[in-house]
């Protein structure tokens, strides 16, 4: 199945011959004796990234690293000046195929990361982590393990959360939730619904995209949060997939507290307009919205905003689990400077995140004062930062954590389309939940079988 995945994804994009020698002919992919002997000499490492200067403050960040490690120079290669992750990954693949020097690689999503690990482009870093004496899951909020190895350290930390129109909550006599379940979320949505606005808005699924909204309850768990499990079997018959369908139907059809799916599709609605236009009181979305919480010139803020954590499934459950986006910072498998490359990614994903000051770090070592300063800096870039309940934002970002990574399958887009199709039949009243699960499971299993 792995061979099929590689051939499907990389058929003509990457020439495997360009990656021959990545693993050093069977030698350890971590630092060699020759490399160790060179550590006292000045070295230059190439850092390939999708991030542009405006979004990542590279000039100041890299200068700070080089001040602390004067024998390591970082040669920054920005793969897309507009921050286009698709363009960046294509250019990175071409650089690998042509044998260019690669040392530090940044991936923007689990799929890009897992696929390049499977190809052999990325070196395991377990030996360096062990040498540094920390446990990755204690040190960082994002678990980057694939199979039995670590191939990356996580940079920024963008968990999903619930945006709240606090003015609507106040009018309804509701407190800002600090720990809640999906049942309570539905109660809030129902209580917030008025003639002027809906209680909540879900931005997906749409055309096989925004599938996070098809696994609401699944994503509240530590493991098995995808439609296909880590062992390659279907997860459609999970009670939590059923629960997600039940919640979507109840909120839209029974309670009429959620914006109708037909409106979302026919009117091409967007979560920004729905929230800032006060058409929905609660919007579940990723914390990339931190930079817009206080409003922007395009979407001015005319009400108070608060943030609530991603709901959990049951009262008393651990909670805090949520979909998370991060930057996966990796060492290239064919790098001749693996120790220096690791030194850079370790620094960058810890104190370097504070220097950069652009994002919330995945690193657990950040102090509450530093976190507050970073958030102050982010909110200061908005039009009305004083309208944001900073305390609720800090609490959510402190407690959120990611689920275990399940490497994406090569046929993921096919699965998404099938699940989207069957959901539409459900929400448009053409079939009930039992029929939806039966049909979805049958079609998903056919796709899995055809890709064995």
Short mmCIF file of C-alpha atoms in Angstrom, two decimals:
data_model
loop_
_atom_site.label_atom_id
_atom_site.label_comp_id
_atom_site.label_asym_id
_atom_site.label_seq_id
_atom_site.Cartn_x
_atom_site.Cartn_y
_atom_site.Cartn_z
CA UNK A 1 0.00 0.00 0.00
CA UNK A 2 2.91 2.33 0.74
CA UNK A 3 4.32 1.75 -2.75
CA UNK A 4 0.94 2.57 -4.24
CA UNK A 5 0.70 5.71 -2.15
CA UNK A 6 4.11 6.92 -3.29
CA UNK A 7 3.48 6.19 -6.92
CA UNK A 8 0.10 7.91 -6.77
CA UNK A 9 1.29 11.08 -5.08
CA UNK A 10 4.70 11.53 -6.60
CA UNK A 11 4.32 9.79 -9.97
CA UNK A 12 5.99 12.46 -12.07
CA UNK A 13 6.73 15.19 -9.55
CA UNK A 14 9.85 13.73 -7.96
CA UNK A 15 12.47 11.53 -9.54
CA UNK A 16 13.52 8.97 -7.01
CA UNK A 17 16.96 8.98 -8.52
CA UNK A 18 17.41 12.53 -7.30
CA UNK A 19 17.04 11.25 -3.77
CA UNK A 20 19.41 8.28 -4.01
CA UNK A 21 21.83 8.37 -1.13
CA UNK A 22 19.44 10.15 1.20
CA UNK A 23 19.93 7.58 3.90
CA UNK A 24 23.69 7.32 3.52
CA UNK A 25 23.75 3.79 2.12
CA UNK A 26 22.37 2.17 5.25
CA UNK A 27 24.25 4.34 7.76
CA UNK A 28 22.48 6.20 10.54
CA UNK A 29 20.65 9.27 9.24
CA UNK A 30 21.61 11.25 12.31
CA UNK A 31 25.04 12.86 12.76
CA UNK A 32 28.07 10.89 11.56
CA UNK A 33 31.54 10.89 13.11
CA UNK A 34 32.80 13.12 10.29
CA UNK A 35 30.05 15.59 11.01
CA UNK A 36 30.81 15.56 14.72
CA UNK A 37 34.41 16.42 13.98
CA UNK A 38 33.25 19.45 11.99
CA UNK A 39 31.07 20.96 14.70
CA UNK A 40 33.81 23.37 15.78
CA UNK A 41 34.03 24.73 12.25
CA UNK A 42 31.65 27.31 10.80
CA UNK A 43 28.92 25.67 8.73
CA UNK A 44 26.15 26.96 6.49
CA UNK A 45 22.76 25.26 6.46
CA UNK A 46 20.06 25.87 3.88
CA UNK A 47 16.58 26.40 5.22
CA UNK A 48 13.71 25.86 2.73
CA UNK A 49 10.37 27.33 3.81
CA UNK A 50 6.97 28.33 2.47
CA UNK A 51 6.84 31.21 4.95
CA UNK A 52 7.48 34.73 3.71
CA UNK A 53 9.11 37.58 5.63
CA UNK A 54 5.85 39.38 6.40
CA UNK A 55 4.34 36.33 8.08
CA UNK A 56 7.44 34.94 9.80
CA UNK A 57 9.83 37.80 10.59
CA UNK A 58 12.77 35.72 9.35
CA UNK A 59 15.36 38.49 9.26
CA UNK A 60 15.14 39.23 12.97
CA UNK A 61 14.59 35.58 13.93
CA UNK A 62 17.56 34.16 12.03
CA UNK A 63 19.81 37.01 13.18
CA UNK A 64 18.98 36.10 16.79
CA UNK A 65 19.85 32.44 16.15
CA UNK A 66 23.16 33.32 14.49
CA UNK A 67 24.04 35.57 17.42
CA UNK A 68 23.54 32.63 19.77
CA UNK A 69 25.21 30.11 17.47
CA UNK A 70 27.89 32.10 15.62
CA UNK A 71 29.34 29.00 13.95
CA UNK A 72 26.07 28.18 12.16
CA UNK A 73 24.97 30.39 9.28
CA UNK A 74 21.42 29.98 8.00
CA UNK A 75 20.86 30.46 4.27
CA UNK A 76 17.14 31.18 3.96
CA UNK A 77 15.33 29.94 0.85
CA UNK A 78 11.79 31.32 0.63
CA UNK A 79 9.95 29.01 -1.76
CA UNK A 80 6.94 31.28 -2.24
CA UNK A 81 7.05 35.02 -1.68
CA UNK A 82 3.25 35.06 -1.37
CA UNK A 83 3.27 32.23 1.17
CA UNK A 84 1.55 29.78 -1.19
CA UNK A 85 2.09 26.36 0.38
CA UNK A 86 1.24 24.46 -2.83
CA UNK A 87 3.79 26.42 -4.83
CA UNK A 88 6.35 25.96 -2.04
CA UNK A 89 6.02 22.18 -1.82
CA UNK A 90 6.31 21.83 -5.60
CA UNK A 91 9.52 23.85 -5.59
CA UNK A 92 10.86 21.86 -2.66
CA UNK A 93 10.21 18.60 -4.52
CA UNK A 94 12.04 19.94 -7.56
CA UNK A 95 14.98 21.03 -5.40
CA UNK A 96 15.17 17.53 -3.92
CA UNK A 97 14.94 15.86 -7.34
CA UNK A 98 17.73 18.04 -8.75
CA UNK A 99 20.07 17.27 -5.85
CA UNK A 100 20.20 20.76 -4.34
CA UNK A 101 21.56 21.16 -0.82
CA UNK A 102 18.79 20.56 1.69
CA UNK A 103 19.28 20.85 5.45
CA UNK A 104 16.20 22.24 7.19
CA UNK A 105 12.73 21.68 5.71
CA UNK A 106 9.48 23.28 6.81
CA UNK A 107 6.16 21.58 6.03
CA UNK A 108 2.84 23.37 6.51
CA UNK A 109 0.51 20.40 7.00
CA UNK A 110 0.51 16.74 8.11
CA UNK A 111 -0.03 15.44 4.57
CA UNK A 112 3.05 17.17 3.13
CA UNK A 113 5.09 16.09 6.13
CA UNK A 114 3.97 12.44 6.14
CA UNK A 115 4.33 12.06 2.39
CA UNK A 116 7.93 13.31 2.34
CA UNK A 117 8.77 11.10 5.30
CA UNK A 118 7.41 8.12 3.37
CA UNK A 119 9.51 9.09 0.37
CA UNK A 120 12.71 9.18 2.42
CA UNK A 121 13.31 12.92 2.11
CA UNK A 122 13.31 13.49 5.89
CA UNK A 123 15.69 12.17 8.57
CA UNK A 124 14.53 10.78 11.92
CA UNK A 125 15.63 12.98 14.82
CA UNK A 126 15.03 10.57 17.73
CA UNK A 127 18.76 10.33 18.45
CA UNK A 128 19.06 14.09 18.87
CA UNK A 129 15.96 14.26 21.07
CA UNK A 130 17.31 11.48 23.28
CA UNK A 131 20.66 13.24 23.50
CA UNK A 132 18.92 16.46 24.55
CA UNK A 133 17.10 14.52 27.25
CA UNK A 134 13.47 15.48 26.72
CA UNK A 135 10.27 13.71 25.73
CA UNK A 136 8.66 15.37 22.74
CA UNK A 137 5.09 15.06 23.98
CA UNK A 138 6.08 16.67 27.29
CA UNK A 139 8.00 19.44 25.58
CA UNK A 140 5.51 20.30 22.82
CA UNK A 141 1.74 20.38 22.38
CA UNK A 142 1.86 18.66 18.97
CA UNK A 143 2.84 15.00 18.62
CA UNK A 144 4.77 14.61 15.34
CA UNK A 145 5.47 10.87 15.58
CA UNK A 146 5.02 8.78 12.44
CA UNK A 147 5.11 5.03 12.98
CA UNK A 148 7.81 4.68 15.64
CA UNK A 149 9.96 7.73 14.91
CA UNK A 150 10.01 11.49 15.15
CA UNK A 151 10.88 13.38 11.98
CA UNK A 152 9.99 16.93 12.99
CA UNK A 153 9.62 19.41 15.81
CA UNK A 154 6.45 21.56 15.75
CA UNK A 155 6.67 25.33 15.34
CA UNK A 156 3.55 27.44 15.62
CA UNK A 157 0.41 26.21 17.34
CA UNK A 158 -2.92 26.94 15.70
CA UNK A 159 -5.63 24.93 17.46
CA UNK A 160 -9.27 25.18 16.47
CA UNK A 161 -11.57 26.96 18.86
CA UNK A 162 -15.01 28.55 19.06
CA UNK A 163 -15.35 32.24 18.27
CA UNK A 164 -18.05 33.82 20.42
CA UNK A 165 -20.05 36.98 19.96
CA UNK A 166 -19.80 37.92 23.62
CA UNK A 167 -22.40 40.64 23.23
CA UNK A 168 -24.89 37.98 22.11
CA UNK A 169 -23.91 35.79 25.07
CA UNK A 170 -24.41 38.67 27.49
CA UNK A 171 -27.85 39.39 26.03
CA UNK A 172 -28.81 35.73 26.45
CA UNK A 173 -27.42 35.59 30.01
CA UNK A 174 -24.75 33.02 29.07
CA UNK A 175 -21.24 32.77 30.49
CA UNK A 176 -18.15 32.29 28.31
CA UNK A 177 -17.50 28.51 28.49
CA UNK A 178 -14.11 27.42 29.80
CA UNK A 179 -14.78 23.66 29.65
CA UNK A 180 -17.80 22.27 27.84
CA UNK A 181 -19.28 19.35 25.92
CA UNK A 182 -20.90 19.10 22.51
CA UNK A 183 -24.28 18.77 24.25
CA UNK A 184 -23.66 22.12 25.93
CA UNK A 185 -22.54 23.59 22.61
CA UNK A 186 -25.91 22.60 21.12
CA UNK A 187 -27.72 24.13 24.10
CA UNK A 188 -25.81 27.39 23.62
CA UNK A 189 -26.57 27.44 19.90
CA UNK A 190 -30.28 26.98 20.63
CA UNK A 191 -30.30 29.67 23.33
CA UNK A 192 -28.44 32.16 21.11
CA UNK A 193 -30.77 31.79 18.12
CA UNK A 194 -32.98 34.83 17.55
CA UNK A 195 -34.97 36.25 14.66
CA UNK A 196 -31.90 38.31 13.72
CA UNK A 197 -29.18 35.67 13.79
CA UNK A 198 -28.37 31.97 14.09
CA UNK A 199 -26.72 30.37 17.08
CA UNK A 200 -23.88 28.81 15.10
CA UNK A 201 -22.33 28.46 11.65
CA UNK A 202 -20.42 25.48 10.20
CA UNK A 203 -18.31 26.25 7.15
CA UNK A 204 -18.24 22.74 5.72
CA UNK A 205 -18.24 20.32 4.15
CA UNK A 206 -17.97 21.95 0.75
CA UNK A 207 -17.07 20.06 -2.42
CA UNK A 208 -14.92 17.59 -0.52
CA UNK A 209 -13.21 20.38 1.41
CA UNK A 210 -13.50 21.71 4.97
CA UNK A 211 -14.01 18.12 6.13
CA UNK A 212 -13.16 19.07 9.72
CA UNK A 213 -16.88 19.76 9.99
CA UNK A 214 -17.64 16.11 9.26
CA UNK A 215 -15.61 14.85 12.22
CA UNK A 216 -16.63 17.21 15.01
CA UNK A 217 -16.89 14.54 17.71
CA UNK A 218 -14.00 12.47 16.32
CA UNK A 219 -11.65 15.44 16.64
CA UNK A 220 -12.37 15.74 20.37
CA UNK A 221 -10.43 12.53 21.02
CA UNK A 222 -6.72 11.78 21.44
CA UNK A 223 -6.57 9.10 18.73
CA UNK A 224 -8.46 7.76 15.69
CA UNK A 225 -9.67 11.21 14.67
CA UNK A 226 -9.64 10.56 10.91
CA UNK A 227 -12.03 8.74 8.56
CA UNK A 228 -9.37 6.06 8.07
CA UNK A 229 -7.50 4.71 11.10
CA UNK A 230 -3.73 4.39 11.35
CA UNK A 231 -4.01 0.67 10.45
CA UNK A 232 -5.76 1.54 7.18
CA UNK A 233 -9.25 0.44 8.21
CA UNK A 234 -12.39 2.53 7.93
CA UNK A 235 -13.52 4.66 10.87
CA UNK A 236 -16.95 5.45 9.44
CA UNK A 237 -18.75 3.08 11.79
CA UNK A 238 -17.32 4.85 14.83
CA UNK A 239 -20.04 6.05 17.22
CA UNK A 240 -18.38 9.46 17.09
CA UNK A 241 -18.94 9.79 13.33
CA UNK A 242 -22.60 9.00 13.97
CA UNK A 243 -22.63 11.55 16.78
CA UNK A 244 -21.32 14.23 14.40
CA UNK A 245 -24.11 13.52 11.94
CA UNK A 246 -26.69 13.54 14.72
CA UNK A 247 -25.47 16.90 15.99
CA UNK A 248 -25.50 18.50 12.55
CA UNK A 249 -29.05 17.28 11.90
CA UNK A 250 -30.33 18.35 15.32
CA UNK A 251 -28.87 21.84 15.14
CA UNK A 252 -30.03 22.52 11.59
CA UNK A 253 -33.32 20.63 11.37
CA UNK A 254 -34.68 20.21 14.92
CA UNK A 255 -33.35 23.24 16.80
CA UNK A 256 -32.91 25.38 13.68
CA UNK A 257 -29.96 26.97 15.48
CA UNK A 258 -27.38 26.45 12.72
CA UNK A 259 -27.17 28.27 9.40
CA UNK A 260 -28.81 25.93 6.83
CA UNK A 261 -26.45 23.95 4.62
CA UNK A 262 -28.42 24.99 1.53
CA UNK A 263 -27.73 28.65 2.35
CA UNK A 264 -24.02 27.96 2.83
CA UNK A 265 -23.73 26.35 -0.59
CA UNK A 266 -26.17 28.42 -2.64
CA UNK A 267 -25.11 31.79 -1.24
CA UNK A 268 -21.42 30.86 -0.95
CA UNK A 269 -21.34 32.03 2.65
CA UNK A 270 -18.05 32.53 4.49
CA UNK A 271 -17.23 32.26 8.18
CA UNK A 272 -15.73 35.76 8.36
CA UNK A 273 -18.87 37.42 7.02
CA UNK A 274 -21.08 35.25 9.22
CA UNK A 275 -19.18 36.12 12.38
CA UNK A 276 -18.21 39.76 11.89
CA UNK A 277 -21.58 40.50 10.26
CA UNK A 278 -23.24 39.07 13.42
CA UNK A 279 -25.28 36.57 11.41
CA UNK A 280 -24.11 33.74 13.70
CA UNK A 281 -23.17 33.93 17.39
CA UNK A 282 -20.68 31.02 17.43
CA UNK A 283 -18.23 29.95 14.73
CA UNK A 284 -15.95 26.94 15.02
CA UNK A 285 -12.68 27.73 13.22
CA UNK A 286 -8.88 27.64 13.46
CA UNK A 287 -6.88 30.09 15.54
CA UNK A 288 -5.27 31.59 12.47
CA UNK A 289 -8.13 33.99 13.23
CA UNK A 290 -6.09 35.40 16.16
CA UNK A 291 -4.78 38.12 13.85
CA UNK A 292 -8.36 39.19 13.05
CA UNK A 293 -10.10 38.84 16.41
CA UNK A 294 -10.09 42.58 17.04
CA UNK A 295 -11.45 43.29 13.58
CA UNK A 296 -9.79 44.46 10.38
CA UNK A 297 -10.38 47.25 7.87
CA UNK A 298 -12.39 44.80 5.78
CA UNK A 299 -14.27 43.33 8.75
CA UNK A 300 -14.59 45.98 11.49
CA UNK A 301 -15.61 44.76 14.93
CA UNK A 302 -18.82 46.22 16.35
CA UNK A 303 -19.29 43.86 19.31
CA UNK A 304 -17.29 42.14 22.04
CA UNK A 305 -15.47 38.89 21.22
CA UNK A 306 -14.51 35.94 23.39
CA UNK A 307 -13.11 32.48 22.68
CA UNK A 308 -14.18 29.05 23.99
CA UNK A 309 -12.31 25.74 23.77
CA UNK A 310 -13.16 23.01 21.27
CA UNK A 311 -15.95 21.01 22.98
CA UNK A 312 -15.33 17.53 24.37
CA UNK A 313 -17.62 14.53 24.01
CA UNK A 314 -18.44 13.73 27.61
CA UNK A 315 -18.49 15.48 30.96
CA UNK A 316 -15.41 14.44 32.92
CA UNK A 317 -13.35 13.61 29.83
CA UNK A 318 -9.84 15.05 29.65
CA UNK A 319 -10.74 17.60 27.00
CA UNK A 320 -8.48 20.05 25.21
CA UNK A 321 -8.07 17.92 22.08
CA UNK A 322 -8.75 19.79 18.88
CA UNK A 323 -7.67 19.91 15.24
CA UNK A 324 -4.32 21.72 15.11
CA UNK A 325 -2.23 23.22 12.33
CA UNK A 326 1.49 23.70 12.84
CA UNK A 327 4.74 24.02 10.92
CA UNK A 328 6.67 20.74 10.88
CA UNK A 329 10.39 21.58 11.18
CA UNK A 330 12.50 18.73 9.81
CA UNK A 331 16.08 17.77 9.00
CA UNK A 332 16.70 16.68 5.41
CA UNK A 333 17.78 13.07 5.01
CA UNK A 334 20.62 13.96 2.66
CA UNK A 335 21.90 16.87 4.76
CA UNK A 336 25.63 16.77 5.54
CA UNK A 337 25.01 19.06 8.52
CA UNK A 338 22.31 17.21 10.43
CA UNK A 339 23.52 18.24 13.86
CA UNK A 340 23.60 21.92 12.92
CA UNK A 341 20.20 21.57 11.22
CA UNK A 342 18.74 19.97 14.34
CA UNK A 343 20.28 22.70 16.51
CA UNK A 344 18.44 25.26 14.42
CA UNK A 345 15.02 23.55 14.48
CA UNK A 346 15.28 22.95 18.23
CA UNK A 347 16.10 26.61 18.86
CA UNK A 348 13.49 27.86 16.40
CA UNK A 349 10.66 25.74 17.85
CA UNK A 350 11.45 26.88 21.39
CA UNK A 351 12.93 30.28 22.23
CA UNK A 352 12.96 31.22 18.55
CA UNK A 353 9.17 31.32 18.56
CA UNK A 354 9.28 34.02 21.20
CA UNK A 355 11.83 36.03 19.23
CA UNK A 356 9.72 35.69 16.10
CA UNK A 357 6.63 36.95 17.92
CA UNK A 358 4.22 36.12 15.11
CA UNK A 359 2.51 32.97 16.32
CA UNK A 360 1.53 31.03 19.44
CA UNK A 361 4.29 28.41 20.00
CA UNK A 362 3.74 24.66 20.30
CA UNK A 363 6.56 24.68 22.86
CA UNK A 364 5.37 24.13 26.42
CA UNK A 365 8.34 26.03 27.80
CA UNK A 366 6.86 29.40 26.92
CA UNK A 367 5.98 31.34 30.06
CA UNK A 368 2.57 32.84 30.68
CA UNK A 369 4.12 36.30 30.45
CA UNK A 370 5.71 35.48 27.09
CA UNK A 371 2.44 34.02 25.83
CA UNK A 372 0.62 37.14 26.96
CA UNK A 373 3.18 39.36 25.23
CA UNK A 374 2.86 37.43 21.98
CA UNK A 375 -0.92 37.67 22.12
CA UNK A 376 -0.71 41.40 22.92
CA UNK A 377 1.48 41.84 19.86
CA UNK A 378 -0.91 39.90 17.64
CA UNK A 379 -4.02 41.73 18.89
CA UNK A 380 -2.26 45.09 18.58
CA UNK A 381 -2.29 44.55 14.84
CA UNK A 382 -6.10 44.55 14.81
CA UNK A 383 -8.41 47.56 14.69
CA UNK A 384 -10.18 47.12 18.06
CA UNK A 385 -8.07 44.91 20.36
CA UNK A 386 -9.87 46.28 23.44
CA UNK A 387 -13.04 44.45 22.34
CA UNK A 388 -11.35 41.03 22.66
CA UNK A 389 -11.60 39.02 25.88
CA UNK A 390 -7.87 38.29 26.11
CA UNK A 391 -8.23 36.10 29.19
CA UNK A 392 -10.50 33.63 27.38
CA UNK A 393 -8.08 33.50 24.44
CA UNK A 394 -5.07 32.82 26.67
CA UNK A 395 -6.90 30.10 28.58
CA UNK A 396 -7.96 28.30 25.40
CA UNK A 397 -4.51 28.44 23.81
CA UNK A 398 -2.85 27.23 27.02
CA UNK A 399 -5.08 24.17 27.40
CA UNK A 400 -5.46 23.06 23.78
CA UNK A 401 -3.53 20.05 22.48
CA UNK A 402 -3.37 18.08 19.27
CA UNK A 403 -4.44 14.52 18.65
CA UNK A 404 -2.04 11.89 17.34
CA UNK A 405 -1.07 12.30 13.71
CA UNK A 406 -2.50 9.71 11.35
CA UNK A 407 -0.56 9.84 8.06
CA UNK A 408 -2.97 10.75 5.24
CA UNK A 409 -3.77 8.10 2.64
CA UNK A 410 -3.10 8.74 -1.04
CA UNK A 411 -6.80 8.43 -1.89
CA UNK A 412 -7.92 10.93 0.73
CA UNK A 413 -9.64 13.25 -1.75
CA UNK A 414 -11.78 10.33 -3.00
CA UNK A 415 -12.88 9.59 0.57
CA UNK A 416 -13.70 13.21 1.20
CA UNK A 417 -15.90 13.43 -1.89
CA UNK A 418 -17.83 10.29 -0.94
CA UNK A 419 -18.41 11.46 2.64
CA UNK A 420 -19.46 14.90 1.40
CA UNK A 421 -21.88 13.35 -1.13
CA UNK A 422 -23.58 11.12 1.43
CA UNK A 423 -23.81 13.95 3.97
CA UNK A 424 -25.58 16.13 1.41
CA UNK A 425 -28.18 13.38 0.89
CA UNK A 426 -28.71 13.33 4.66
CA UNK A 427 -28.95 17.06 5.27
CA UNK A 428 -31.17 17.56 2.20
CA UNK A 429 -33.61 14.94 3.54
CA UNK A 430 -32.97 12.24 0.94
CA UNK A 431 -31.84 9.60 3.46
CA UNK A 432 -31.70 9.13 7.24
CA UNK A 433 -28.61 8.75 9.45
CA UNK A 434 -28.61 4.92 9.35
CA UNK A 435 -28.76 4.90 5.56
CA UNK A 436 -26.07 7.57 5.40
CA UNK A 437 -23.65 5.57 7.52
CA UNK A 438 -24.37 2.32 5.63
CA UNK A 439 -23.87 3.94 2.22
CA UNK A 440 -20.79 5.87 3.32
CA UNK A 441 -19.17 2.81 4.87
CA UNK A 442 -19.82 0.75 1.72
CA UNK A 443 -18.33 3.35 -0.61
CA UNK A 444 -15.36 4.09 1.66
CA UNK A 445 -14.55 0.39 1.98
CA UNK A 446 -14.65 0.02 -1.81
CA UNK A 447 -12.09 2.82 -2.13
CA UNK A 448 -9.86 1.28 0.54
CA UNK A 449 -10.05 -2.16 -1.13
CA UNK A 450 -9.23 -0.77 -4.56
CA UNK A 451 -6.09 0.87 -3.16
CA UNK A 452 -4.69 -2.21 -1.40
#
